[in-house]
Amino acid sequence: MPFAIRMRQVGGPEVMSWEEVEVGDPAPTEARVRHAAVGLNYIDIYHRTGLYPLPLPSGLGLEAAGVVEAVGSAVTDLRPGDRVAYAGGPVGAYSQVRCLPADRLLKLPAAIDFRTAAAMMLQGLTSAYLLRRTCRVEAGDAVLIHAAAGGVGLIACQWAKALGATVIGTVSNDAKAALATAHGCDHVIHYTREDFARRVREITGGAGVRVVYDGVGKDTFAGSLDSLQTCGMLVSFGNASGPVPPFDPLLLSQKGSLFLTRPTLMHYTAKRADLVALGSELFDVVGAGKVRIEVNQTYPLADVASAHRDLEARKHTGSTVLLP
Ligand code: NDP
């Protein structure tokens, strides 16, 4: 029987256990996929700790790439042997084999290998909707991207640069600064030792940026508002440092008629047509070499606990792949 990670209670990395599971035949609208590579994402930590509650017991993981083994009777556009990848629910990607809704799968271009696919789907589709849908970044825009050397960060910085933006990134150490610079950042700010909002004002000649992409949350929220130009947009899309505390919307008026949105990939890909369109934009920028996918860490899937510990300790850069 195949193995998968299961979780019976929320808590530290030790709540994840590697267990034999039964995987039956796919339901009529499902496909059964044998995973070749599984993606690690910060949202997996929110699921594990209970910040984003899951019904328990549960599997974990939202992203993988592999080969279709079987399809349900109503699935017409996939066949056994197809190379596919996905990002998004239902959870359960931390597994060797699983069944999932076939309309969540994208066929992989031949040039994209499984590890690259598992590294890029969730963070890349996120970068796609952030930069192309939530706020459409144009040439000449100044943008601020927090955690610029992270998974979403390295992809989003390269993509924003390719769109012609002036890219300002924040990082916590020198090695991450070098990486961010090599992946599209025009300016890098050490936000753990500098007042990043003040630096953003200096860099932009006092104006501020058109949009801030903030996946860090609690520690950066206030400074992100202070980094925006009049009528700029704060896209608060994650909580790596903890959730943003409640705040008074009047602040948005006082700081320049600002826009605030708290989006999630799930809504931007809920319709199959939107998923396919974002996926094709992502495959295009990767295929054209405008965005390089950096798989900087790999772990055995059975040892995903170590991967979670290292991600929480800010030891990772770029993307991380778990090998089933
Ligand atoms: P990252 O690889 O970016 O890892 C998180 C990074 O956050 C760290 O490397 C670290 O970079 C930074 N960070 C700042 N403060 C802390 C802290 N206290 N503890 C840990 N890390 C901290 O992760 P992902 O690319 O997977 O995700 C980035 C963010 O985007 C996450 O918040 C994630 O939940 C969110 N996300 C949201 C989506 C959505 O649709 N809403 C979809 C995908 C991701 P440094 O050391 O440089 O500070």
JSON list of N, CA, C and O and ligand atoms in Angstrom, two decimals, residues 40-43 46 52 122-123 126 129 147-148 150-153 170-173 176 191 215-216 219 237-241 262-266 311-312 314 316 318, ligand 1:
[
{"chain": "A", "resi": 40, "resn": "LEU", "atom": "N", "xyz": [6.43, 22.13, -1.08]},
{"chain": "A", "resi": 40, "resn": "LEU", "atom": "CA", "xyz": [6.29, 22.60, 0.31]},
{"chain": "A", "resi": 40, "resn": "LEU", "atom": "C", "xyz": [5.91, 24.07, 0.27]},
{"chain": "A", "resi": 40, "resn": "LEU", "atom": "O", "xyz": [6.52, 24.85, -0.46]},
{"chain": "A", "resi": 41, "resn": "ASN", "atom": "N", "xyz": [4.89, 24.44, 1.06]},
{"chain": "A", "resi": 41, "resn": "ASN", "atom": "CA", "xyz": [4.44, 25.83, 1.09]},
{"chain": "A", "resi": 41, "resn": "ASN", "atom": "C", "xyz": [4.16, 26.28, 2.51]},
{"chain": "A", "resi": 41, "resn": "ASN", "atom": "O", "xyz": [3.79, 25.47, 3.37]},
{"chain": "A", "resi": 42, "resn": "TYR", "atom": "N", "xyz": [4.27, 27.59, 2.71]},
{"chain": "A", "resi": 42, "resn": "TYR", "atom": "CA", "xyz": [4.06, 28.11, 4.06]},
{"chain": "A", "resi": 42, "resn": "TYR", "atom": "C", "xyz": [2.64, 27.83, 4.57]},
{"chain": "A", "resi": 42, "resn": "TYR", "atom": "O", "xyz": [2.44, 27.65, 5.77]},
{"chain": "A", "resi": 43, "resn": "ILE", "atom": "N", "xyz": [1.69, 27.75, 3.66]},
{"chain": "A", "resi": 43, "resn": "ILE", "atom": "CA", "xyz": [0.31, 27.46, 4.09]},
{"chain": "A", "resi": 43, "resn": "ILE", "atom": "C", "xyz": [0.22, 26.10, 4.77]},
{"chain": "A", "resi": 43, "resn": "ILE", "atom": "O", "xyz": [-0.63, 25.88, 5.65]},
{"chain": "A", "resi": 46, "resn": "TYR", "atom": "N", "xyz": [0.45, 26.73, 8.35]},
{"chain": "A", "resi": 46, "resn": "TYR", "atom": "CA", "xyz": [-0.79, 27.26, 8.93]},
{"chain": "A", "resi": 46, "resn": "TYR", "atom": "C", "xyz": [-1.80, 26.13, 9.13]},
{"chain": "A", "resi": 46, "resn": "TYR", "atom": "O", "xyz": [-2.56, 26.13, 10.11]},
{"chain": "A", "resi": 52, "resn": "TYR", "atom": "N", "xyz": [-5.09, 28.01, 10.01]},
{"chain": "A", "resi": 52, "resn": "TYR", "atom": "CA", "xyz": [-6.15, 27.76, 9.03]},
{"chain": "A", "resi": 52, "resn": "TYR", "atom": "C", "xyz": [-6.71, 26.37, 9.37]},
{"chain": "A", "resi": 52, "resn": "TYR", "atom": "O", "xyz": [-6.10, 25.36, 9.02]},
{"chain": "A", "resi": 122, "resn": "LEU", "atom": "N", "xyz": [2.25, 26.31, -6.94]},
{"chain": "A", "resi": 122, "resn": "LEU", "atom": "CA", "xyz": [1.51, 27.14, -5.98]},
{"chain": "A", "resi": 122, "resn": "LEU", "atom": "C", "xyz": [2.13, 28.54, -5.87]},
{"chain": "A", "resi": 122, "resn": "LEU", "atom": "O", "xyz": [1.44, 29.56, -5.94]},
{"chain": "A", "resi": 123, "resn": "GLN", "atom": "N", "xyz": [3.45, 28.59, -5.75]},
{"chain": "A", "resi": 123, "resn": "GLN", "atom": "CA", "xyz": [4.09, 29.90, -5.61]},
{"chain": "A", "resi": 123, "resn": "GLN", "atom": "C", "xyz": [4.05, 30.67, -6.93]},
{"chain": "A", "resi": 123, "resn": "GLN", "atom": "O", "xyz": [3.95, 31.91, -6.94]},
{"chain": "A", "resi": 126, "resn": "THR", "atom": "N", "xyz": [0.43, 31.83, -7.59]},
{"chain": "A", "resi": 126, "resn": "THR", "atom": "CA", "xyz": [0.23, 32.96, -6.67]},
{"chain": "A", "resi": 126, "resn": "THR", "atom": "C", "xyz": [0.86, 34.22, -7.24]},
{"chain": "A", "resi": 126, "resn": "THR", "atom": "O", "xyz": [0.23, 35.28, -7.29]},
{"chain": "A", "resi": 129, "resn": "TYR", "atom": "N", "xyz": [-1.38, 35.54, -10.08]},
{"chain": "A", "resi": 129, "resn": "TYR", "atom": "CA", "xyz": [-2.60, 36.31, -9.78]},
{"chain": "A", "resi": 129, "resn": "TYR", "atom": "C", "xyz": [-2.27, 37.61, -9.06]},
{"chain": "A", "resi": 129, "resn": "TYR", "atom": "O", "xyz": [-2.93, 38.63, -9.25]},
{"chain": "A", "resi": 147, "resn": "ALA", "atom": "N", "xyz": [9.92, 39.41, 1.89]},
{"chain": "A", "resi": 147, "resn": "ALA", "atom": "CA", "xyz": [10.50, 38.06, 1.84]},
{"chain": "A", "resi": 147, "resn": "ALA", "atom": "C", "xyz": [10.90, 37.73, 0.40]},
{"chain": "A", "resi": 147, "resn": "ALA", "atom": "O", "xyz": [10.53, 36.70, -0.15]},
{"chain": "A", "resi": 148, "resn": "ALA", "atom": "N", "xyz": [11.70, 38.63, -0.17]},
{"chain": "A", "resi": 148, "resn": "ALA", "atom": "CA", "xyz": [12.01, 38.56, -1.61]},
{"chain": "A", "resi": 148, "resn": "ALA", "atom": "C", "xyz": [12.81, 37.32, -1.99]},
{"chain": "A", "resi": 148, "resn": "ALA", "atom": "O", "xyz": [12.80, 36.92, -3.16]},
{"chain": "A", "resi": 150, "resn": "GLY", "atom": "N", "xyz": [12.26, 34.33, -0.70]},
{"chain": "A", "resi": 150, "resn": "GLY", "atom": "CA", "xyz": [11.46, 33.14, -0.41]},
{"chain": "A", "resi": 150, "resn": "GLY", "atom": "C", "xyz": [10.90, 32.51, -1.67]},
{"chain": "A", "resi": 150, "resn": "GLY", "atom": "O", "xyz": [11.29, 32.88, -2.79]},
{"chain": "A", "resi": 151, "resn": "GLY", "atom": "N", "xyz": [9.99, 31.56, -1.48]},
{"chain": "A", "resi": 151, "resn": "GLY", "atom": "CA", "xyz": [9.42, 30.83, -2.61]},
{"chain": "A", "resi": 151, "resn": "GLY", "atom": "C", "xyz": [8.64, 31.75, -3.53]},
{"chain": "A", "resi": 151, "resn": "GLY", "atom": "O", "xyz": [8.97, 31.92, -4.71]},
{"chain": "A", "resi": 152, "resn": "VAL", "atom": "N", "xyz": [7.59, 32.39, -3.00]},
{"chain": "A", "resi": 152, "resn": "VAL", "atom": "CA", "xyz": [6.85, 33.35, -3.80]},
{"chain": "A", "resi": 152, "resn": "VAL", "atom": "C", "xyz": [7.77, 34.51, -4.18]},
{"chain": "A", "resi": 152, "resn": "VAL", "atom": "O", "xyz": [7.76, 35.00, -5.32]},
{"chain": "A", "resi": 153, "resn": "GLY", "atom": "N", "xyz": [8.61, 34.93, -3.24]},
{"chain": "A", "resi": 153, "resn": "GLY", "atom": "CA", "xyz": [9.45, 36.12, -3.45]},
{"chain": "A", "resi": 153, "resn": "GLY", "atom": "C", "xyz": [10.33, 36.03, -4.69]},
{"chain": "A", "resi": 153, "resn": "GLY", "atom": "O", "xyz": [10.32, 36.93, -5.53]},
{"chain": "A", "resi": 170, "resn": "THR", "atom": "N", "xyz": [12.50, 42.94, 0.36]},
{"chain": "A", "resi": 170, "resn": "THR", "atom": "CA", "xyz": [13.02, 42.88, 1.73]},
{"chain": "A", "resi": 170, "resn": "THR", "atom": "C", "xyz": [13.50, 41.47, 2.04]},
{"chain": "A", "resi": 170, "resn": "THR", "atom": "O", "xyz": [12.94, 40.48, 1.55]},
{"chain": "A", "resi": 171, "resn": "VAL", "atom": "N", "xyz": [14.57, 41.38, 2.86]},
{"chain": "A", "resi": 171, "resn": "VAL", "atom": "CA", "xyz": [15.17, 40.09, 3.24]},
{"chain": "A", "resi": 171, "resn": "VAL", "atom": "C", "xyz": [15.75, 40.23, 4.65]},
{"chain": "A", "resi": 171, "resn": "VAL", "atom": "O", "xyz": [15.93, 41.34, 5.15]},
{"chain": "A", "resi": 172, "resn": "SER", "atom": "N", "xyz": [16.10, 39.05, 5.24]},
{"chain": "A", "resi": 172, "resn": "SER", "atom": "CA", "xyz": [16.61, 39.10, 6.61]},
{"chain": "A", "resi": 172, "resn": "SER", "atom": "C", "xyz": [18.11, 38.90, 6.73]},
{"chain": "A", "resi": 172, "resn": "SER", "atom": "O", "xyz": [18.65, 39.02, 7.83]},
{"chain": "A", "resi": 173, "resn": "ASN", "atom": "N", "xyz": [18.82, 38.56, 5.64]},
{"chain": "A", "resi": 173, "resn": "ASN", "atom": "CA", "xyz": [20.27, 38.42, 5.77]},
{"chain": "A", "resi": 173, "resn": "ASN", "atom": "C", "xyz": [20.99, 38.67, 4.44]},
{"chain": "A", "resi": 173, "resn": "ASN", "atom": "O", "xyz": [20.34, 38.81, 3.38]},
{"chain": "A", "resi": 176, "resn": "LYS", "atom": "N", "xyz": [20.50, 36.14, 1.50]},
{"chain": "A", "resi": 176, "resn": "LYS", "atom": "CA", "xyz": [19.19, 36.32, 0.86]},
{"chain": "A", "resi": 176, "resn": "LYS", "atom": "C", "xyz": [19.19, 37.60, 0.01]},
{"chain": "A", "resi": 176, "resn": "LYS", "atom": "O", "xyz": [18.55, 37.65, -1.05]},
{"chain": "A", "resi": 191, "resn": "TYR", "atom": "N", "xyz": [15.08, 44.20, 6.26]},
{"chain": "A", "resi": 191, "resn": "TYR", "atom": "CA", "xyz": [13.99, 44.72, 7.10]},
{"chain": "A", "resi": 191, "resn": "TYR", "atom": "C", "xyz": [14.11, 44.34, 8.56]},
{"chain": "A", "resi": 191, "resn": "TYR", "atom": "O", "xyz": [13.34, 44.85, 9.38]},
{"chain": "A", "resi": 215, "resn": "GLY", "atom": "N", "xyz": [3.49, 39.04, 2.33]},
{"chain": "A", "resi": 215, "resn": "GLY", "atom": "CA", "xyz": [3.18, 37.71, 2.82]},
{"chain": "A", "resi": 215, "resn": "GLY", "atom": "C", "xyz": [3.72, 37.48, 4.23]},
{"chain": "A", "resi": 215, "resn": "GLY", "atom": "O", "xyz": [3.65, 36.38, 4.75]},
{"chain": "A", "resi": 216, "resn": "VAL", "atom": "N", "xyz": [4.26, 38.53, 4.84]},
{"chain": "A", "resi": 216, "resn": "VAL", "atom": "CA", "xyz": [4.88, 38.39, 6.17]},
{"chain": "A", "resi": 216, "resn": "VAL", "atom": "C", "xyz": [3.86, 38.68, 7.27]},
{"chain": "A", "resi": 216, "resn": "VAL", "atom": "O", "xyz": [3.86, 38.04, 8.32]},
{"chain": "A", "resi": 219, "resn": "ASP", "atom": "N", "xyz": [4.43, 41.50, 11.38]},
{"chain": "A", "resi": 219, "resn": "ASP", "atom": "CA", "xyz": [5.61, 42.35, 11.59]},
{"chain": "A", "resi": 219, "resn": "ASP", "atom": "C", "xyz": [5.74, 43.48, 10.56]},
{"chain": "A", "resi": 219, "resn": "ASP", "atom": "O", "xyz": [6.47, 44.45, 10.80]},
{"chain": "A", "resi": 237, "resn": "PHE", "atom": "N", "xyz": [-1.13, 39.01, 1.77]},
{"chain": "A", "resi": 237, "resn": "PHE", "atom": "CA", "xyz": [-1.51, 37.67, 1.29]},
{"chain": "A", "resi": 237, "resn": "PHE", "atom": "C", "xyz": [-0.93, 36.55, 2.15]},
{"chain": "A", "resi": 237, "resn": "PHE", "atom": "O", "xyz": [-1.03, 35.38, 1.77]},
{"chain": "A", "resi": 238, "resn": "GLY", "atom": "N", "xyz": [-0.37, 36.88, 3.31]},
{"chain": "A", "resi": 238, "resn": "GLY", "atom": "CA", "xyz": [0.15, 35.79, 4.15]},
{"chain": "A", "resi": 238, "resn": "GLY", "atom": "C", "xyz": [0.53, 36.27, 5.53]},
{"chain": "A", "resi": 238, "resn": "GLY", "atom": "O", "xyz": [0.45, 37.47, 5.84]},
{"chain": "A", "resi": 239, "resn": "ASN", "atom": "N", "xyz": [0.92, 35.31, 6.37]},
{"chain": "A", "resi": 239, "resn": "ASN", "atom": "CA", "xyz": [1.17, 35.59, 7.80]},
{"chain": "A", "resi": 239, "resn": "ASN", "atom": "C", "xyz": [2.41, 34.89, 8.31]},
{"chain": "A", "resi": 239, "resn": "ASN", "atom": "O", "xyz": [2.38, 34.29, 9.39]},
{"chain": "A", "resi": 240, "resn": "ALA", "atom": "N", "xyz": [3.52, 34.92, 7.58]},
{"chain": "A", "resi": 240, "resn": "ALA", "atom": "CA", "xyz": [4.70, 34.15, 8.02]},
{"chain": "A", "resi": 240, "resn": "ALA", "atom": "C", "xyz": [5.15, 34.58, 9.42]},
{"chain": "A", "resi": 240, "resn": "ALA", "atom": "O", "xyz": [5.69, 33.76, 10.17]},
{"chain": "A", "resi": 241, "resn": "SER", "atom": "N", "xyz": [4.93, 35.84, 9.80]},
{"chain": "A", "resi": 241, "resn": "SER", "atom": "CA", "xyz": [5.35, 36.30, 11.13]},
{"chain": "A", "resi": 241, "resn": "SER", "atom": "C", "xyz": [4.18, 36.29, 12.11]},
{"chain": "A", "resi": 241, "resn": "SER", "atom": "O", "xyz": [4.34, 36.67, 13.27]},
{"chain": "A", "resi": 262, "resn": "ARG", "atom": "N", "xyz": [-7.07, 41.23, 0.92]},
{"chain": "A", "resi": 262, "resn": "ARG", "atom": "CA", "xyz": [-6.50, 40.04, 1.55]},
{"chain": "A", "resi": 262, "resn": "ARG", "atom": "C", "xyz": [-6.93, 38.84, 0.71]},
{"chain": "A", "resi": 262, "resn": "ARG", "atom": "O", "xyz": [-7.93, 38.18, 0.99]},
{"chain": "A", "resi": 263, "resn": "PRO", "atom": "N", "xyz": [-6.20, 38.59, -0.40]},
{"chain": "A", "resi": 263, "resn": "PRO", "atom": "CA", "xyz": [-6.66, 37.60, -1.38]},
{"chain": "A", "resi": 263, "resn": "PRO", "atom": "C", "xyz": [-6.12, 36.20, -1.10]},
{"chain": "A", "resi": 263, "resn": "PRO", "atom": "O", "xyz": [-5.19, 36.01, -0.32]},
{"chain": "A", "resi": 264, "resn": "THR", "atom": "N", "xyz": [-6.71, 35.23, -1.76]},
{"chain": "A", "resi": 264, "resn": "THR", "atom": "CA", "xyz": [-6.16, 33.87, -1.74]},
{"chain": "A", "resi": 264, "resn": "THR", "atom": "C", "xyz": [-6.25, 33.23, -3.12]},
{"chain": "A", "resi": 264, "resn": "THR", "atom": "O", "xyz": [-7.22, 33.48, -3.87]},
{"chain": "A", "resi": 265, "resn": "LEU", "atom": "N", "xyz": [-5.24, 32.44, -3.42]},
{"chain": "A", "resi": 265, "resn": "LEU", "atom": "CA", "xyz": [-5.15, 31.75, -4.72]},
{"chain": "A", "resi": 265, "resn": "LEU", "atom": "C", "xyz": [-6.42, 30.96, -5.01]},
{"chain": "A", "resi": 265, "resn": "LEU", "atom": "O", "xyz": [-6.84, 30.85, -6.16]},
{"chain": "A", "resi": 266, "resn": "MET", "atom": "N", "xyz": [-7.03, 30.40, -3.95]},
{"chain": "A", "resi": 266, "resn": "MET", "atom": "CA", "xyz": [-8.18, 29.52, -4.17]},
{"chain": "A", "resi": 266, "resn": "MET", "atom": "C", "xyz": [-9.31, 30.26, -4.92]},
{"chain": "A", "resi": 266, "resn": "MET", "atom": "O", "xyz": [-9.93, 29.70, -5.80]},
{"chain": "A", "resi": 311, "resn": "LEU", "atom": "N", "xyz": [11.78, 25.65, 7.40]},
{"chain": "A", "resi": 311, "resn": "LEU", "atom": "CA", "xyz": [11.02, 26.76, 6.78]},
{"chain": "A", "resi": 311, "resn": "LEU", "atom": "C", "xyz": [10.61, 27.78, 7.85]},
{"chain": "A", "resi": 311, "resn": "LEU", "atom": "O", "xyz": [10.76, 28.99, 7.68]},
{"chain": "A", "resi": 312, "resn": "GLU", "atom": "N", "xyz": [10.13, 27.26, 8.99]},
{"chain": "A", "resi": 312, "resn": "GLU", "atom": "CA", "xyz": [9.73, 28.17, 10.08]},
{"chain": "A", "resi": 312, "resn": "GLU", "atom": "C", "xyz": [10.91, 28.94, 10.65]},
{"chain": "A", "resi": 312, "resn": "GLU", "atom": "O", "xyz": [10.76, 30.04, 11.17]},
{"chain": "A", "resi": 314, "resn": "ARG", "atom": "N", "xyz": [13.28, 30.15, 8.98]},
{"chain": "A", "resi": 314, "resn": "ARG", "atom": "CA", "xyz": [13.72, 31.07, 7.92]},
{"chain": "A", "resi": 314, "resn": "ARG", "atom": "C", "xyz": [15.01, 30.61, 7.26]},
{"chain": "A", "resi": 314, "resn": "ARG", "atom": "O", "xyz": [15.78, 31.43, 6.75]},
{"chain": "A", "resi": 316, "resn": "HIS", "atom": "N", "xyz": [15.19, 28.55, 4.65]},
{"chain": "A", "resi": 316, "resn": "HIS", "atom": "CA", "xyz": [15.02, 28.25, 3.23]},
{"chain": "A", "resi": 316, "resn": "HIS", "atom": "C", "xyz": [15.15, 29.50, 2.36]},
{"chain": "A", "resi": 316, "resn": "HIS", "atom": "O", "xyz": [14.85, 30.60, 2.80]},
{"chain": "A", "resi": 318, "resn": "GLY", "atom": "N", "xyz": [14.10, 30.39, -1.97]},
{"chain": "A", "resi": 318, "resn": "GLY", "atom": "CA", "xyz": [13.43, 29.84, -3.15]},
{"chain": "A", "resi": 318, "resn": "GLY", "atom": "C", "xyz": [12.45, 28.76, -2.76]},
{"chain": "A", "resi": 318, "resn": "GLY", "atom": "O", "xyz": [11.80, 28.83, -1.73]},
{"chain": "B", "resi": 1, "resn": "NDP", "atom": "P1", "xyz": [8.62, 31.67, 1.96]},
{"chain": "B", "resi": 1, "resn": "NDP", "atom": "O1", "xyz": [9.57, 30.78, 1.24]},
{"chain": "B", "resi": 1, "resn": "NDP", "atom": "O2", "xyz": [8.50, 33.07, 1.50]},
{"chain": "B", "resi": 1, "resn": "NDP", "atom": "O3", "xyz": [9.00, 31.63, 3.50]},
{"chain": "B", "resi": 1, "resn": "NDP", "atom": "C1", "xyz": [8.53, 32.62, 4.36]},
{"chain": "B", "resi": 1, "resn": "NDP", "atom": "C2", "xyz": [9.53, 33.76, 4.49]},
{"chain": "B", "resi": 1, "resn": "NDP", "atom": "O4", "xyz": [8.94, 34.77, 5.28]},
{"chain": "B", "resi": 1, "resn": "NDP", "atom": "C3", "xyz": [10.81, 33.38, 5.22]},
{"chain": "B", "resi": 1, "resn": "NDP", "atom": "O5", "xyz": [11.77, 32.81, 4.39]},
{"chain": "B", "resi": 1, "resn": "NDP", "atom": "C4", "xyz": [11.25, 34.71, 5.78]},
{"chain": "B", "resi": 1, "resn": "NDP", "atom": "O6", "xyz": [12.12, 35.40, 4.87]},
{"chain": "B", "resi": 1, "resn": "NDP", "atom": "C5", "xyz": [9.95, 35.51, 5.90]},
{"chain": "B", "resi": 1, "resn": "NDP", "atom": "N1", "xyz": [9.60, 35.74, 7.31]},
{"chain": "B", "resi": 1, "resn": "NDP", "atom": "C6", "xyz": [9.47, 36.96, 7.89]},
{"chain": "B", "resi": 1, "resn": "NDP", "atom": "N2", "xyz": [9.19, 36.85, 9.17]},
{"chain": "B", "resi": 1, "resn": "NDP", "atom": "C7", "xyz": [9.14, 35.52, 9.45]},
{"chain": "B", "resi": 1, "resn": "NDP", "atom": "C8", "xyz": [8.91, 34.79, 10.65]},
{"chain": "B", "resi": 1, "resn": "NDP", "atom": "N3", "xyz": [8.66, 35.40, 11.82]},
{"chain": "B", "resi": 1, "resn": "NDP", "atom": "N4", "xyz": [8.94, 33.44, 10.59]},
{"chain": "B", "resi": 1, "resn": "NDP", "atom": "C9", "xyz": [9.17, 32.82, 9.43]},
{"chain": "B", "resi": 1, "resn": "NDP", "atom": "N5", "xyz": [9.43, 33.46, 8.26]},
{"chain": "B", "resi": 1, "resn": "NDP", "atom": "C10", "xyz": [9.39, 34.82, 8.27]},
{"chain": "B", "resi": 1, "resn": "NDP", "atom": "O7", "xyz": [7.17, 30.98, 1.95]},
{"chain": "B", "resi": 1, "resn": "NDP", "atom": "P2", "xyz": [6.16, 30.84, 0.72]},
{"chain": "B", "resi": 1, "resn": "NDP", "atom": "O8", "xyz": [6.76, 31.34, -0.51]},
{"chain": "B", "resi": 1, "resn": "NDP", "atom": "O9", "xyz": [5.59, 29.47, 0.77]},
{"chain": "B", "resi": 1, "resn": "NDP", "atom": "O10", "xyz": [4.97, 31.81, 1.15]},
{"chain": "B", "resi": 1, "resn": "NDP", "atom": "C11", "xyz": [5.21, 33.20, 1.37]},
{"chain": "B", "resi": 1, "resn": "NDP", "atom": "C12", "xyz": [3.96, 33.81, 2.00]},
{"chain": "B", "resi": 1, "resn": "NDP", "atom": "O11", "xyz": [2.93, 33.85, 1.03]},
{"chain": "B", "resi": 1, "resn": "NDP", "atom": "C13", "xyz": [3.41, 33.02, 3.18]},
{"chain": "B", "resi": 1, "resn": "NDP", "atom": "O12", "xyz": [2.87, 33.89, 4.13]},
{"chain": "B", "resi": 1, "resn": "NDP", "atom": "C14", "xyz": [2.30, 32.23, 2.52]},
{"chain": "B", "resi": 1, "resn": "NDP", "atom": "O13", "xyz": [1.32, 31.82, 3.40]},
{"chain": "B", "resi": 1, "resn": "NDP", "atom": "C15", "xyz": [1.77, 33.25, 1.54]},
{"chain": "B", "resi": 1, "resn": "NDP", "atom": "N6", "xyz": [1.02, 32.68, 0.44]},
{"chain": "B", "resi": 1, "resn": "NDP", "atom": "C16", "xyz": [-0.25, 33.14, 0.26]},
{"chain": "B", "resi": 1, "resn": "NDP", "atom": "C17", "xyz": [-0.99, 32.72, -0.80]},
{"chain": "B", "resi": 1, "resn": "NDP", "atom": "C18", "xyz": [-2.32, 33.32, -1.04]},
{"chain": "B", "resi": 1, "resn": "NDP", "atom": "O14", "xyz": [-2.93, 33.07, -2.10]},
{"chain": "B", "resi": 1, "resn": "NDP", "atom": "N7", "xyz": [-2.83, 34.14, -0.14]},
{"chain": "B", "resi": 1, "resn": "NDP", "atom": "C19", "xyz": [-0.51, 31.67, -1.70]},
{"chain": "B", "resi": 1, "resn": "NDP", "atom": "C20", "xyz": [0.88, 31.30, -1.47]},
{"chain": "B", "resi": 1, "resn": "NDP", "atom": "C21", "xyz": [1.60, 31.78, -0.41]},
{"chain": "B", "resi": 1, "resn": "NDP", "atom": "P3", "xyz": [13.26, 36.39, 5.49]},
{"chain": "B", "resi": 1, "resn": "NDP", "atom": "O15", "xyz": [14.13, 35.49, 6.33]},
{"chain": "B", "resi": 1, "resn": "NDP", "atom": "O16", "xyz": [13.94, 36.98, 4.33]},
{"chain": "B", "resi": 1, "resn": "NDP", "atom": "O17", "xyz": [12.51, 37.38, 6.33]}
]
